[in-house]
Coordinates of C-alpha atoms in Angstrom, one line a residue:
M1 CA 129.9 52.6 125.9
R2 CA 129.5 49.8 123.4
L3 CA 127.9 46.6 124.7
E4 CA 130.0 43.6 123.8
A5 CA 127.7 41.0 125.2
V6 CA 124.5 40.6 127.2
E7 CA 123.9 37.7 129.5
L8 CA 120.3 36.7 130.5
R9 CA 119.5 34.5 133.4
V10 CA 116.3 33.2 135.0
V11 CA 116.8 32.7 138.7
A12 CA 114.5 31.0 141.3
L13 CA 115.0 31.8 145.0
P14 CA 112.8 30.1 147.6
L15 CA 111.1 32.7 149.8
R16 CA 111.5 32.4 153.6
F17 CA 107.7 32.7 154.0
P18 CA 105.0 32.4 151.4
F19 CA 103.7 35.7 150.2
E20 CA 99.9 35.9 149.4
T21 CA 98.1 38.8 147.9
S22 CA 94.6 39.3 146.4
F23 CA 95.8 37.9 143.1
G24 CA 97.8 34.8 144.3
R25 CA 100.5 33.2 146.4
E26 CA 104.2 33.0 145.8
D27 CA 106.5 30.5 147.4
T28 CA 109.5 31.1 145.1
K29 CA 110.8 34.4 143.7
H30 CA 111.5 34.2 140.0
A31 CA 113.3 37.0 138.2
V32 CA 115.3 37.6 135.0
L33 CA 118.8 38.9 135.7
V34 CA 120.6 40.9 133.0
A35 CA 124.4 41.3 132.9
V36 CA 125.9 43.7 130.3
H37 CA 129.5 43.5 129.3
A38 CA 131.7 46.4 128.0
D39 CA 135.2 47.6 128.5
G40 CA 136.1 44.8 130.9
L41 CA 133.2 45.7 133.2
V42 CA 129.9 44.0 134.0
G43 CA 126.7 45.8 134.9
W44 CA 123.8 44.0 136.6
G45 CA 120.1 44.6 136.5
E46 CA 116.9 42.7 137.5
A47 CA 113.5 42.3 135.9
P48 CA 111.5 41.1 138.9
V49 CA 108.7 39.5 136.8
M50 CA 106.5 36.8 138.2
S51 CA 106.0 33.3 136.8
R52 CA 102.3 34.1 136.1
P53 CA 100.7 37.3 134.7
L54 CA 99.0 38.3 137.9
Y55 CA 100.5 41.7 138.9
N56 CA 100.7 42.9 135.3
E57 CA 100.8 41.2 131.9
E58 CA 104.5 40.2 132.1
T59 CA 105.9 36.9 133.0
V60 CA 109.4 35.3 133.1
Q61 CA 108.7 33.9 129.7
T62 CA 107.6 37.1 128.1
A63 CA 110.4 39.1 129.6
W64 CA 113.0 36.6 128.3
H65 CA 111.4 36.7 124.8
V66 CA 111.2 40.5 124.6
L67 CA 114.7 41.0 126.0
R68 CA 116.3 38.4 123.8
D69 CA 114.5 39.2 120.6
F70 CA 113.8 42.9 120.7
L71 CA 115.4 45.0 123.5
V72 CA 118.9 43.5 123.5
P73 CA 119.3 43.6 119.7
A74 CA 118.4 47.3 119.7
V75 CA 121.5 48.2 121.8
L76 CA 124.0 45.3 121.4
G77 CA 127.2 46.4 119.7
R78 CA 126.0 50.0 119.4
E79 CA 127.4 53.2 121.0
L80 CA 125.4 54.5 124.0
A81 CA 126.4 57.7 125.8
H82 CA 124.0 57.4 128.6
P83 CA 121.3 54.9 129.9
E84 CA 118.5 57.4 129.2
E85 CA 119.1 56.9 125.5
L86 CA 117.4 53.5 125.8
R87 CA 113.9 55.1 125.9
R88 CA 114.5 56.5 122.4
R89 CA 115.9 53.1 121.2
W90 CA 112.8 51.3 122.4
L91 CA 110.1 53.6 121.2
H92 CA 108.8 50.8 118.9
V93 CA 108.4 48.3 121.8
R94 CA 105.1 48.9 123.6
R95 CA 104.9 48.4 127.4
H96 CA 106.9 45.3 128.7
H97 CA 108.1 47.7 131.4
M98 CA 109.8 45.1 133.6
A99 CA 111.8 43.7 130.8
K100 CA 112.9 47.2 129.9
A101 CA 113.7 48.0 133.5
G102 CA 116.0 45.0 133.9
L103 CA 118.2 45.9 130.9
E104 CA 118.1 49.6 131.8
A105 CA 119.2 48.9 135.4
A106 CA 122.2 46.9 134.1
L107 CA 123.2 49.9 131.9
W108 CA 122.9 52.3 134.8
D109 CA 125.2 50.0 136.8
L110 CA 127.7 49.8 134.0
Y111 CA 127.6 53.6 133.5
A112 CA 128.1 54.1 137.3
Q113 CA 131.3 52.0 137.2
Q114 CA 132.6 53.8 134.1
Q115 CA 132.0 57.2 135.8
G116 CA 133.4 56.1 139.1
R117 CA 130.2 57.3 140.9
S118 CA 127.5 55.7 143.0
L119 CA 124.1 55.1 141.5
Q120 CA 122.6 57.3 144.2
D121 CA 124.8 60.2 143.0
L122 CA 123.9 59.6 139.4
L123 CA 120.1 59.6 140.1
G124 CA 120.2 62.7 142.3
G125 CA 119.8 61.1 145.7
V126 CA 120.2 63.3 148.8
R127 CA 120.1 60.8 151.7
D128 CA 122.5 58.3 153.0
R129 CA 119.8 56.4 154.8
V130 CA 116.1 55.7 154.0
E131 CA 113.2 54.8 156.2
V132 CA 111.7 51.4 155.3
G133 CA 108.6 49.5 156.1
V134 CA 107.6 45.9 155.6
S135 CA 104.9 44.4 153.4
L136 CA 103.0 41.4 154.7
G137 CA 100.8 39.1 152.8
I138 CA 97.5 37.4 153.7
E139 CA 97.9 34.9 156.5
P140 CA 95.7 31.9 157.5
T141 CA 94.3 33.7 160.5
V142 CA 94.3 37.2 162.0
A143 CA 96.2 35.8 165.0
D144 CA 98.9 34.7 162.6
L145 CA 99.1 38.1 161.0
V146 CA 99.3 39.8 164.4
R147 CA 102.2 37.6 165.4
R148 CA 103.9 38.4 162.1
V149 CA 103.5 42.1 162.6
E150 CA 104.8 41.8 166.2
T151 CA 108.0 40.2 164.8
F152 CA 108.7 42.9 162.3
V153 CA 107.8 45.8 164.7
A154 CA 110.3 44.3 167.2
Q155 CA 113.0 44.4 164.4
G156 CA 112.4 48.1 164.0
Y157 CA 110.4 48.5 160.8
R158 CA 108.9 52.0 160.7
R159 CA 105.7 51.1 158.9
V160 CA 103.6 48.0 158.2
K161 CA 101.6 47.4 155.0
V162 CA 99.1 44.5 154.9
K163 CA 97.5 43.0 151.9
I164 CA 93.7 42.9 151.8
R165 CA 91.1 41.3 149.6
P166 CA 87.3 40.9 149.7
G167 CA 86.4 39.0 152.9
W168 CA 89.8 39.8 154.4
D169 CA 89.7 43.5 155.0
V170 CA 87.8 45.7 157.5
E171 CA 87.6 43.4 160.5
V172 CA 91.2 42.3 160.0
V173 CA 92.4 45.9 159.9
R174 CA 90.3 46.7 163.0
Q175 CA 91.9 43.9 164.9
L176 CA 95.4 45.0 163.8
R177 CA 94.6 48.6 164.9
R178 CA 93.5 47.4 168.3
A179 CA 96.6 45.4 168.7
F180 CA 98.9 48.2 167.4
P181 CA 97.1 51.5 168.2
R182 CA 100.1 53.8 167.3
L183 CA 101.7 51.8 164.5
P184 CA 102.0 53.5 161.1
L185 CA 99.7 51.1 159.1
Q186 CA 98.5 51.0 155.5
V187 CA 96.6 48.5 153.4
D188 CA 97.1 47.3 149.8
A189 CA 94.3 45.8 147.8
N190 CA 96.2 45.2 144.5
A191 CA 93.1 46.3 142.5
A192 CA 90.8 43.7 144.1
Y193 CA 87.7 46.0 144.5
T194 CA 85.3 48.1 142.5
L195 CA 83.7 51.5 143.3
E196 CA 80.6 49.5 144.4
D197 CA 82.8 48.4 147.4
A198 CA 83.4 52.0 148.6
A199 CA 81.7 51.2 151.9
V200 CA 84.6 48.9 152.7
F201 CA 87.1 51.8 152.6
E202 CA 84.7 54.2 154.2
A203 CA 84.6 51.7 157.1
M204 CA 88.4 52.0 157.4
D205 CA 88.3 55.8 157.4
D206 CA 88.4 55.9 161.2
L207 CA 91.3 53.5 161.6
D208 CA 94.0 56.1 161.1
L209 CA 95.7 54.5 158.1
L210 CA 98.5 56.1 156.3
M211 CA 96.9 55.2 153.0
V212 CA 94.8 52.7 151.0
E213 CA 96.9 51.4 148.1
Q214 CA 95.4 50.6 144.7
P215 CA 91.9 49.7 145.9
L216 CA 90.3 49.7 142.4
G217 CA 91.1 48.5 138.9
E218 CA 94.7 48.3 137.7
D219 CA 94.0 50.6 134.7
D220 CA 91.6 53.0 136.5
L221 CA 91.9 56.7 137.3
V222 CA 88.3 58.0 137.2
D223 CA 86.8 55.7 139.8
H224 CA 89.8 56.2 142.1
A225 CA 89.0 59.9 141.9
R226 CA 85.4 59.3 142.9
L227 CA 86.6 57.1 145.8
Q228 CA 89.2 59.5 147.0
A229 CA 86.5 62.2 147.2
R230 CA 84.6 60.1 149.6
L231 CA 87.5 59.3 151.9
R232 CA 89.6 61.2 154.4
T233 CA 92.3 58.5 154.1
S234 CA 94.7 59.0 151.2
V235 CA 94.4 56.8 148.2
C236 CA 97.8 55.7 146.8
L237 CA 98.1 54.4 143.2
D238 CA 100.4 51.6 142.2
E239 CA 99.3 49.5 139.2
S240 CA 97.5 52.5 137.6
V241 CA 100.7 54.5 137.1
V242 CA 102.8 52.9 134.4
H243 CA 104.2 56.1 132.9
P244 CA 105.1 59.5 134.4
H245 CA 102.2 61.0 132.5
D246 CA 99.8 58.7 134.4
A247 CA 101.0 60.3 137.6
R248 CA 100.3 63.8 136.3
K249 CA 96.8 62.7 135.1
A250 CA 96.0 61.0 138.4
I251 CA 97.0 64.1 140.4
E252 CA 95.0 66.4 138.1
L253 CA 91.9 64.2 138.4
G254 CA 92.2 63.9 142.2
S255 CA 92.6 60.1 141.9
C256 CA 95.2 59.9 144.7
R257 CA 97.2 61.9 147.2
V258 CA 100.2 59.5 147.2
V259 CA 102.0 57.6 144.5
N260 CA 104.0 54.3 144.8
V261 CA 107.0 54.6 142.5
K262 CA 108.4 51.2 141.3
P263 CA 111.1 51.3 138.6
A264 CA 110.1 47.9 137.4
R265 CA 106.5 48.9 136.8
L266 CA 107.5 52.2 135.1
G267 CA 110.1 50.8 132.7
G268 CA 113.2 51.7 134.6
L269 CA 115.1 54.1 136.8
A270 CA 114.9 57.1 134.4
A271 CA 111.1 56.9 134.2
A272 CA 111.0 56.5 138.0
V273 CA 113.0 59.6 138.5
Q274 CA 110.7 61.5 136.1
T275 CA 107.6 60.2 138.0
H276 CA 109.2 61.4 141.2
D277 CA 109.8 64.8 139.7
V278 CA 106.2 65.1 138.4
C279 CA 104.8 64.3 141.8
A280 CA 107.3 66.6 143.6
S281 CA 106.4 69.6 141.4
R282 CA 102.7 69.1 142.4
G283 CA 103.4 68.5 146.1
V284 CA 102.4 64.8 146.1
P285 CA 104.7 62.6 148.2
V286 CA 106.0 59.3 146.8
W287 CA 107.5 56.1 148.3
C288 CA 109.4 53.2 146.7
G289 CA 107.5 50.0 146.2
G290 CA 109.0 46.6 145.6
M291 CA 108.4 43.4 143.7
L292 CA 110.2 41.0 146.1
E293 CA 113.4 41.9 144.3
T294 CA 116.7 40.1 145.0
G295 CA 119.5 42.2 146.3
I296 CA 120.5 43.2 142.8
G297 CA 117.2 45.0 142.2
R298 CA 116.9 46.1 145.9
L299 CA 120.2 48.0 145.8
A300 CA 119.0 50.0 142.8
N301 CA 115.7 50.7 144.5
L302 CA 117.6 52.0 147.6
A303 CA 119.5 54.5 145.4
L304 CA 116.3 55.7 143.9
A305 CA 114.6 56.0 147.4
S306 CA 117.2 58.5 148.4
L307 CA 115.7 61.2 146.2
P308 CA 114.1 64.1 148.1
N309 CA 110.4 63.5 147.4
F310 CA 110.5 59.9 148.7
R311 CA 108.9 61.2 152.0
L312 CA 107.3 57.9 153.2
P313 CA 108.8 54.6 154.2
G314 CA 109.2 52.3 151.3
D315 CA 109.0 48.5 150.7
V316 CA 112.8 48.2 150.5
S317 CA 113.1 45.7 153.3
A318 CA 116.2 43.9 154.5
S319 CA 117.4 40.9 152.5
D320 CA 116.5 38.5 155.3
R321 CA 112.8 39.6 155.1
Y322 CA 112.5 37.3 152.0
F323 CA 115.6 35.2 151.5
E324 CA 117.8 32.9 153.6
E325 CA 120.7 33.9 151.3
D326 CA 120.6 36.9 149.0
L327 CA 122.5 37.3 145.7
I328 CA 124.6 40.2 147.2
D329 CA 127.2 40.4 149.9
P330 CA 126.9 42.2 152.2
P331 CA 123.2 41.9 152.2
V332 CA 120.7 44.7 152.8
V333 CA 120.3 45.0 156.5
L334 CA 117.8 46.9 158.7
D335 CA 119.3 49.1 161.5
P336 CA 117.5 49.3 164.8
D337 CA 116.2 52.8 164.0
G338 CA 114.2 51.4 161.1
T339 CA 116.4 52.7 158.3
V340 CA 118.6 51.1 155.6
A341 CA 121.9 52.5 154.3
V342 CA 121.9 53.7 150.7
P343 CA 124.7 51.9 148.8
S344 CA 127.8 54.1 148.5
E345 CA 129.7 51.7 146.2
V346 CA 130.4 52.5 142.6
G347 CA 127.5 50.7 141.1
V348 CA 125.8 47.4 142.1
A349 CA 128.3 45.0 140.7
P350 CA 130.8 45.1 143.6
R351 CA 128.3 43.3 145.8
V352 CA 127.0 40.7 143.4
R353 CA 128.0 37.1 144.4
R354 CA 128.2 35.3 141.1
D355 CA 128.6 32.0 142.8
R356 CA 125.2 32.4 144.5
V357 CA 123.7 33.6 141.2
E358 CA 125.0 30.4 139.5
R359 CA 123.4 28.2 142.2
V360 CA 119.9 29.6 141.6
T361 CA 120.1 30.0 137.8
V362 CA 117.6 27.8 135.9
R363 CA 118.2 29.2 132.5
R364 CA 121.0 31.2 130.9
E365 CA 122.0 32.6 127.5
L366 CA 124.9 34.8 126.4
I367 CA 124.1 37.0 123.5
R368 CA 126.8 38.6 121.3
P369 CA 126.6 40.8 118.2
G370 CA 126.0 39.0 115.0

């Protein structure tokens, strides 16, 4: 395939409910959408960056700059046989994984349409439905959080993840466990603690949690290994795994027993599949995390989550968890049994509502060769 044009858009979608973590609060979901044009087809991808560099170093502005000035020129007007070639084309560009993931996802979508195959089929997925959970932010009070959990449990979500931070941790989780004694429950610290806070997680060891996600620094493996050795509860790594090699190192060090696989954090679907394979070969289960993606990114995540080693419910919630109106139609919906259907369409593009995309676009540029 030879890319004839690449369209970049910044979109801003109001969230149905504010989402607060240890590093900040979001009221609006920003993202950079990428549309690639070739042979009369359009492939869509999403870089789910934030407006501020809080989760990682990337922002809407940096993703736009890196895409427009480096990643797109490296592939525009040139022949590509397969999306996996992008990694070789981008060897000179360090990190900027979310920007890379957005363009790579668009290429995967275009390639799926050209091949007449679903994205699930191309990635090696084996399930037509995946179990999903819900991720809940920090609320004003524990009572508010309990009510929010009740709502999503009633909808059928298989697992609940709650965000924690210093001062909003052990007692909050204890109260949740009392209210929901049999609920599959996990916590996510988003790197808010240090090894000196190990007592916080030791105090949670008797609360029957599925896992403690990213308790320590975003670039740490060594202290996570020390913490995991002190806990019965599994440690799961998120921010610390930005490359398939990081997953291998973490497992060999004993830094975790579970890995959260996010294509956006890893630089794209190809790297996410490779990370899945690294973990599978070592008997470590993975699950698919999320970055509050619009439906464009969410459909790609669902295809990925159908691979065999995604053995735990992921954060690929229904569209109405976050948005009044998603950018795809039909939207992602949760079935009463707590599962979501894996897309069977040929690529993502058939479900993209361009009219809705236009309404939430705040910046746009069409890039052509020359």
